[in-house]
Short mmCIF file of C-alpha atoms in Angstrom, two decimals:
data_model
loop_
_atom_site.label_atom_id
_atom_site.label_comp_id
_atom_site.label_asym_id
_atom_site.label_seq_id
_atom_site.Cartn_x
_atom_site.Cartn_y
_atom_site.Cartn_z
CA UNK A 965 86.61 161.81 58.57
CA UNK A 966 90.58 162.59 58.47
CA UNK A 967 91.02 159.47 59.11
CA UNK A 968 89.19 158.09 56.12
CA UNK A 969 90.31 161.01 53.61
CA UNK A 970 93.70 159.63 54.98
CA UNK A 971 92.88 156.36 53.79
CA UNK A 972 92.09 157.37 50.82
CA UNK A 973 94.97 159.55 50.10
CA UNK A 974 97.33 156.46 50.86
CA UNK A 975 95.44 154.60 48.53
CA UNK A 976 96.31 156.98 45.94
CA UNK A 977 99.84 157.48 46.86
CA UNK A 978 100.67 154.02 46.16
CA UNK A 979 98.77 154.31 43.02
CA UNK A 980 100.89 157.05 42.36
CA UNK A 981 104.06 155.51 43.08
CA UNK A 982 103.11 152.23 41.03
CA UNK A 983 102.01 153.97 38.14
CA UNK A 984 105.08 156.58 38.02
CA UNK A 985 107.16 152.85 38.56
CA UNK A 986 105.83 151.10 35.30
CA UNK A 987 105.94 153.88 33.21
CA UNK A 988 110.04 154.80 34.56
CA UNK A 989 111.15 151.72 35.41
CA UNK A 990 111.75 150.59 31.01
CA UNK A 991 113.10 154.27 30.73
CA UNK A 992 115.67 153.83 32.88
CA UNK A 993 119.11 151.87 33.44
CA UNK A 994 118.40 148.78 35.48
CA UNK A 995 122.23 148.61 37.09
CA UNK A 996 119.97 150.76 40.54
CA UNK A 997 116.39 150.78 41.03
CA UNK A 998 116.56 154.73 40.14
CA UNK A 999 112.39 154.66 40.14
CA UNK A 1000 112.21 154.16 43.89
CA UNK A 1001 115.58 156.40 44.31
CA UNK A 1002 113.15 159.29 42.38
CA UNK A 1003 109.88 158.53 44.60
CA UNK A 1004 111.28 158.84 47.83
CA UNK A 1005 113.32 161.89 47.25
CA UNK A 1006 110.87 163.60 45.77
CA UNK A 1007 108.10 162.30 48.76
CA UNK A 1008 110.83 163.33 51.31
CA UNK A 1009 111.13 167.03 49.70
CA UNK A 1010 106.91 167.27 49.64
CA UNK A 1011 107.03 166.21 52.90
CA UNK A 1012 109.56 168.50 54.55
CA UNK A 1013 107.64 171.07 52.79
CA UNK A 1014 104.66 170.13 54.08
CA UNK A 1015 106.08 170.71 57.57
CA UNK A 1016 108.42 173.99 56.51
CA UNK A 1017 104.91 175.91 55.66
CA UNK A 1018 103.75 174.73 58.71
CA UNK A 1019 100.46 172.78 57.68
CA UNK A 1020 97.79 172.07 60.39
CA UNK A 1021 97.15 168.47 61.66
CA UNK A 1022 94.18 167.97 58.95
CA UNK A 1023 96.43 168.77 56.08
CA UNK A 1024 99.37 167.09 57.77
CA UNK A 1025 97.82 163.77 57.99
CA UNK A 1026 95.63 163.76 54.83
CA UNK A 1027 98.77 164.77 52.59
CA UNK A 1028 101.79 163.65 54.14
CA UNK A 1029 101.12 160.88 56.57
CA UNK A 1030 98.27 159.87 53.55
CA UNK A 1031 99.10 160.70 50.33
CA UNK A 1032 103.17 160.61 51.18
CA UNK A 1033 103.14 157.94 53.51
CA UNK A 1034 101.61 156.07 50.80
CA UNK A 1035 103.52 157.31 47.66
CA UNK A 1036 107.31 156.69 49.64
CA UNK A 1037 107.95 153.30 50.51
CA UNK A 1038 110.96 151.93 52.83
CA UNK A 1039 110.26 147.73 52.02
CA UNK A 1040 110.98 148.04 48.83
CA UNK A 1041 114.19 150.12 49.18
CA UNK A 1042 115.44 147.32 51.84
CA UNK A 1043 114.31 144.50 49.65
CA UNK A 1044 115.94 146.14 46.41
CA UNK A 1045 119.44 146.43 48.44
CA UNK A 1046 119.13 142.62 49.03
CA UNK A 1047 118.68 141.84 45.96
CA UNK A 1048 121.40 143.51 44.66
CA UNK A 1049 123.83 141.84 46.92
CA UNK A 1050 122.11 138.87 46.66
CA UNK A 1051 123.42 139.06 42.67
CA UNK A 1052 126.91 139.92 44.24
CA UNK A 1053 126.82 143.12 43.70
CA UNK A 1054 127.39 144.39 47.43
CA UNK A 1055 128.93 147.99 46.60
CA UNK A 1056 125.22 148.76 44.48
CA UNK A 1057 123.57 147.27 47.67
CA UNK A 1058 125.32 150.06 49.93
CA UNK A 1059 125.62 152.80 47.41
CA UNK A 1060 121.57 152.33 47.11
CA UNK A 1061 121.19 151.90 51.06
CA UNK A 1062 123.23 155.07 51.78
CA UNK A 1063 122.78 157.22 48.60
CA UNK A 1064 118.73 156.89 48.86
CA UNK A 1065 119.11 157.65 53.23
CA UNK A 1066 121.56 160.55 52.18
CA UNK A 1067 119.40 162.49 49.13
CA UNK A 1068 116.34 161.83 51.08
CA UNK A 1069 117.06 163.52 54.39
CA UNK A 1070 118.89 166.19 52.26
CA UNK A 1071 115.45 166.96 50.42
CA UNK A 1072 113.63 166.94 53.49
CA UNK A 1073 115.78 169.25 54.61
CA UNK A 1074 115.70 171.73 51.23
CA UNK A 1075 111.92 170.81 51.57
CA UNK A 1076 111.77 172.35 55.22
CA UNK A 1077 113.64 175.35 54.22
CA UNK A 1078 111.79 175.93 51.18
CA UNK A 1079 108.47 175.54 53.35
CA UNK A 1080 109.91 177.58 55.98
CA UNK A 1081 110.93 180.33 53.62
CA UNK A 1082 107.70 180.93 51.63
CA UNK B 1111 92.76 150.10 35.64
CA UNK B 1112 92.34 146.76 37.77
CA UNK B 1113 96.03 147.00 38.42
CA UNK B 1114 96.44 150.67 40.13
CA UNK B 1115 92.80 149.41 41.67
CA UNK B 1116 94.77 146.67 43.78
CA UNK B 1117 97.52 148.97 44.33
CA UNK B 1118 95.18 151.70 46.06
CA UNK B 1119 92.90 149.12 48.26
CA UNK B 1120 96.16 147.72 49.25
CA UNK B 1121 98.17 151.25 50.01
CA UNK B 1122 94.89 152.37 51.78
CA UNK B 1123 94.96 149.65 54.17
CA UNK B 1124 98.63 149.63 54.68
CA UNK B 1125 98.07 153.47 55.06
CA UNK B 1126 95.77 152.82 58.05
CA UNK B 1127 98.00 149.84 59.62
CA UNK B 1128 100.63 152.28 59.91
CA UNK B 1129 98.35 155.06 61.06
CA UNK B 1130 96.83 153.12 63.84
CA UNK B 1131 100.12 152.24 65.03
CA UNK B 1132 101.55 155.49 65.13
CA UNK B 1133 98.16 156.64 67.48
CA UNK B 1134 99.37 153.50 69.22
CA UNK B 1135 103.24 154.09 70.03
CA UNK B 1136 103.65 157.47 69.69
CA UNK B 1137 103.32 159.78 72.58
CA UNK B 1138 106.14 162.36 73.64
CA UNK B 1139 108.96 160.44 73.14
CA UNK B 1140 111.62 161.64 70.90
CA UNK B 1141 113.06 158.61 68.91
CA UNK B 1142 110.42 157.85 66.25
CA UNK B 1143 109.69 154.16 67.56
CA UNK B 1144 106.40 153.43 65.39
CA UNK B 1145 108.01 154.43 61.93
CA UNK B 1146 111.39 152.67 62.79
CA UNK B 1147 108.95 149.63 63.35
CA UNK B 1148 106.72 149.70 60.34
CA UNK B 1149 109.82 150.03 58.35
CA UNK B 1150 111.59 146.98 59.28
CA UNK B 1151 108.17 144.85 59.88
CA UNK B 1152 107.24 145.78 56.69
CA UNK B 1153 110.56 144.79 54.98
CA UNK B 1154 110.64 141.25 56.25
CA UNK B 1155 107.21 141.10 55.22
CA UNK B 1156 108.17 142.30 51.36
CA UNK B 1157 111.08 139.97 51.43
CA UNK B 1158 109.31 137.19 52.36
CA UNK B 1159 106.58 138.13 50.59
CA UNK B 1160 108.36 138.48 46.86
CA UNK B 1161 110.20 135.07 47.68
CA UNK B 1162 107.05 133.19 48.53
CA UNK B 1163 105.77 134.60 45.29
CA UNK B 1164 109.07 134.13 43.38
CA UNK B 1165 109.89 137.20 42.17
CA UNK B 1166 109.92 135.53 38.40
CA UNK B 1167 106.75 133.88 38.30
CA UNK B 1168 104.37 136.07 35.69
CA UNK B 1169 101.38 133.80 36.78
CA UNK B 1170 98.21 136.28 37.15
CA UNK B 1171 97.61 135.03 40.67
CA UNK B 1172 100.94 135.84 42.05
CA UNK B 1173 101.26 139.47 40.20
CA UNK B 1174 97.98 140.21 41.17
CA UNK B 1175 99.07 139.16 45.04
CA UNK B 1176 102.23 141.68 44.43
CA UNK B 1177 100.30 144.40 43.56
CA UNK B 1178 97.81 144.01 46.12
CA UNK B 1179 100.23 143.60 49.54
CA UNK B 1180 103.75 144.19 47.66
CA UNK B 1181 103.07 147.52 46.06
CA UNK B 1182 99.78 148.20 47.80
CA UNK B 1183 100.04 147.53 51.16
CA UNK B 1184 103.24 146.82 52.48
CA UNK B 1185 104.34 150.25 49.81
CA UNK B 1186 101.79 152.01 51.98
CA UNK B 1187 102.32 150.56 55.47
CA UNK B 1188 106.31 151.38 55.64
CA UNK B 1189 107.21 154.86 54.92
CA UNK B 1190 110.30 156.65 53.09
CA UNK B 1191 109.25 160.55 53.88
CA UNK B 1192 108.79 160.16 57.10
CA UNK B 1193 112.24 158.73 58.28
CA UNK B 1194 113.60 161.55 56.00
CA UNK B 1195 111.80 164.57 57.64
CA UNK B 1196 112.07 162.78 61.34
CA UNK B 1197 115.81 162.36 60.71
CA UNK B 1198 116.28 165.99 59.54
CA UNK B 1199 114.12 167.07 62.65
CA UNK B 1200 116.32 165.46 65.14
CA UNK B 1201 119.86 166.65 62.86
CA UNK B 1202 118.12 170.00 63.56
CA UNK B 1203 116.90 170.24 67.01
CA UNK B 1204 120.41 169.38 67.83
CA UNK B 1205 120.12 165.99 68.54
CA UNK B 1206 122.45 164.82 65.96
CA UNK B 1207 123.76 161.26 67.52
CA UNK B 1208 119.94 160.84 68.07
CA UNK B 1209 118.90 161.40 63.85
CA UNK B 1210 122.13 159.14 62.99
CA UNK B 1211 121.25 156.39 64.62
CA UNK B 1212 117.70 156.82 64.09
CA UNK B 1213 118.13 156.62 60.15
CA UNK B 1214 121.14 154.75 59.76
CA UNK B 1215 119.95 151.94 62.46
CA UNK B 1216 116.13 152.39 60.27
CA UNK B 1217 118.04 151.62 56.89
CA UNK B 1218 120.25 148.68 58.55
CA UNK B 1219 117.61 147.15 60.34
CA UNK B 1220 115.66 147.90 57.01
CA UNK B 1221 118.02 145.57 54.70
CA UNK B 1222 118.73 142.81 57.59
CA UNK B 1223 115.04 142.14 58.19
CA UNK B 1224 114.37 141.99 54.41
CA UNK B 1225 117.50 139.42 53.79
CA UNK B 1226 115.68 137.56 56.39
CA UNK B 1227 112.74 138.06 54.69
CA UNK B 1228 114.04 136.68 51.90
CA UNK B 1229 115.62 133.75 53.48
CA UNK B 1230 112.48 133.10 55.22
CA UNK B 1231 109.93 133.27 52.56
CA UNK B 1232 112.95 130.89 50.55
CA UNK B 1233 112.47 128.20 52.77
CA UNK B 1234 108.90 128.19 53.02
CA UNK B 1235 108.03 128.04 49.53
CA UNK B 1236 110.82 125.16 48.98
#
């Protein structure tokens, strides 16, 4: 049953993250893919917050391993970095690479706290 | 509608992929070997996958193909939060050279497989 709700929450996550993507992605400047930049931060601060409050092994998988797990993605940060050197532009390619690794362990981290605190 | 409908049947498959995987790999060891792996499968797979497709074809057949295993599953399968909160868990429980390696070897790994990827899916669709 957690397994399926899981599922399901995955399913929605991506939903999430593609819908949030069309409707951001014209907003935005197109010199870094700043959509995926906002999704994973954001997934990495629910997440750590998820585990700061301490959330049993239902919740846990259903909403972060499911719903989070789903919503972040890591193949389309990787393929965004090659195509941005792939256009030349190598120092985007590693400003994206790092800047998304850095902000997103740094809002887990404010996530944990946060969770941790409350 | 049908669009975030091919997104969610993919993600909810690619959900489960990476699921059964983790119940596969993971037991008590401390370096998070089943997320480093779905990460860097996954982006070959993407690369490959949006070069097979090229990424500027607008046909309905291809965009519904990237939605379905671009966005949908291969967006579900690999995973963004958890290399964040795994990273930060190993930077806290003092295993710092561990969590460095862990996330800067994920994110390297990450952009190498996809260039191949890329490469990859290039030459097969030539």
């Amino acid at each position: 049953m957690t397994t399926l709700l899981m599922a399901l929450a995955g399913g929605l996550g991506a939903g999430t993250r593609w819908s949030l993507d069309a409707w951001l992605r014209p907003r935005v400047s197109p010199r870094l893919p700043w959509t995926t930049h906002l999704i994973n931060i954001t997934g990495s601060l629910l997440l750590g917050l998820i585990v700061g409050l301490g959330a049993d092994d239902t919740w846990h998988t259903v909403l972060g391993t499911g719903f989070l797990g789903g919503y972040t993605t890591f193949s389309t940060a990787s393929v965004e970095s090659v195509h941005l050197a792939l256009d030349g532009r190598h120092r985007a390619a590693t400003v994206n690479a790092v800047g998304m690794l850095v902000l997103s362990v740094a809002a887990a981290s404010l996530g944990y706290a946060a969770g941790r605190a409350l | 509608m049908r669009s975030f409908a091919l997104v969610a049947i993919g993600g909810a498959a690619g959900t489960l992929s990476r699921h059964g995987i983790a119940e596969a790999l993971d037991s008590d060891r401390l370096f998070p070997l089943s997320t480093f792996l779905v990460n860097v499968t996954g982006s070959f797979a993407l690369g490959a996958l949006l070069a097979v497709l090229l990424v500027r074809d607008h046909s309905a057949p291809a965009n519904r193909l990237r939605l379905l295993l671009g966005a949908g599953f291969l967006g579900g399968y690999t995973t963004y939060s958890a290399l964040a909160v795994e990273t930060d868990t190993l930077l806290r429980g003092d295993h710092v050279v561990l969590g460095l390696t862990y996330a800067v070897g994920s994110v390297v790994a990450g952009v190498v497989a996809a260039y191949a990827g890329v490469a990859a899916g290039r030459a097969v669709a030539r």
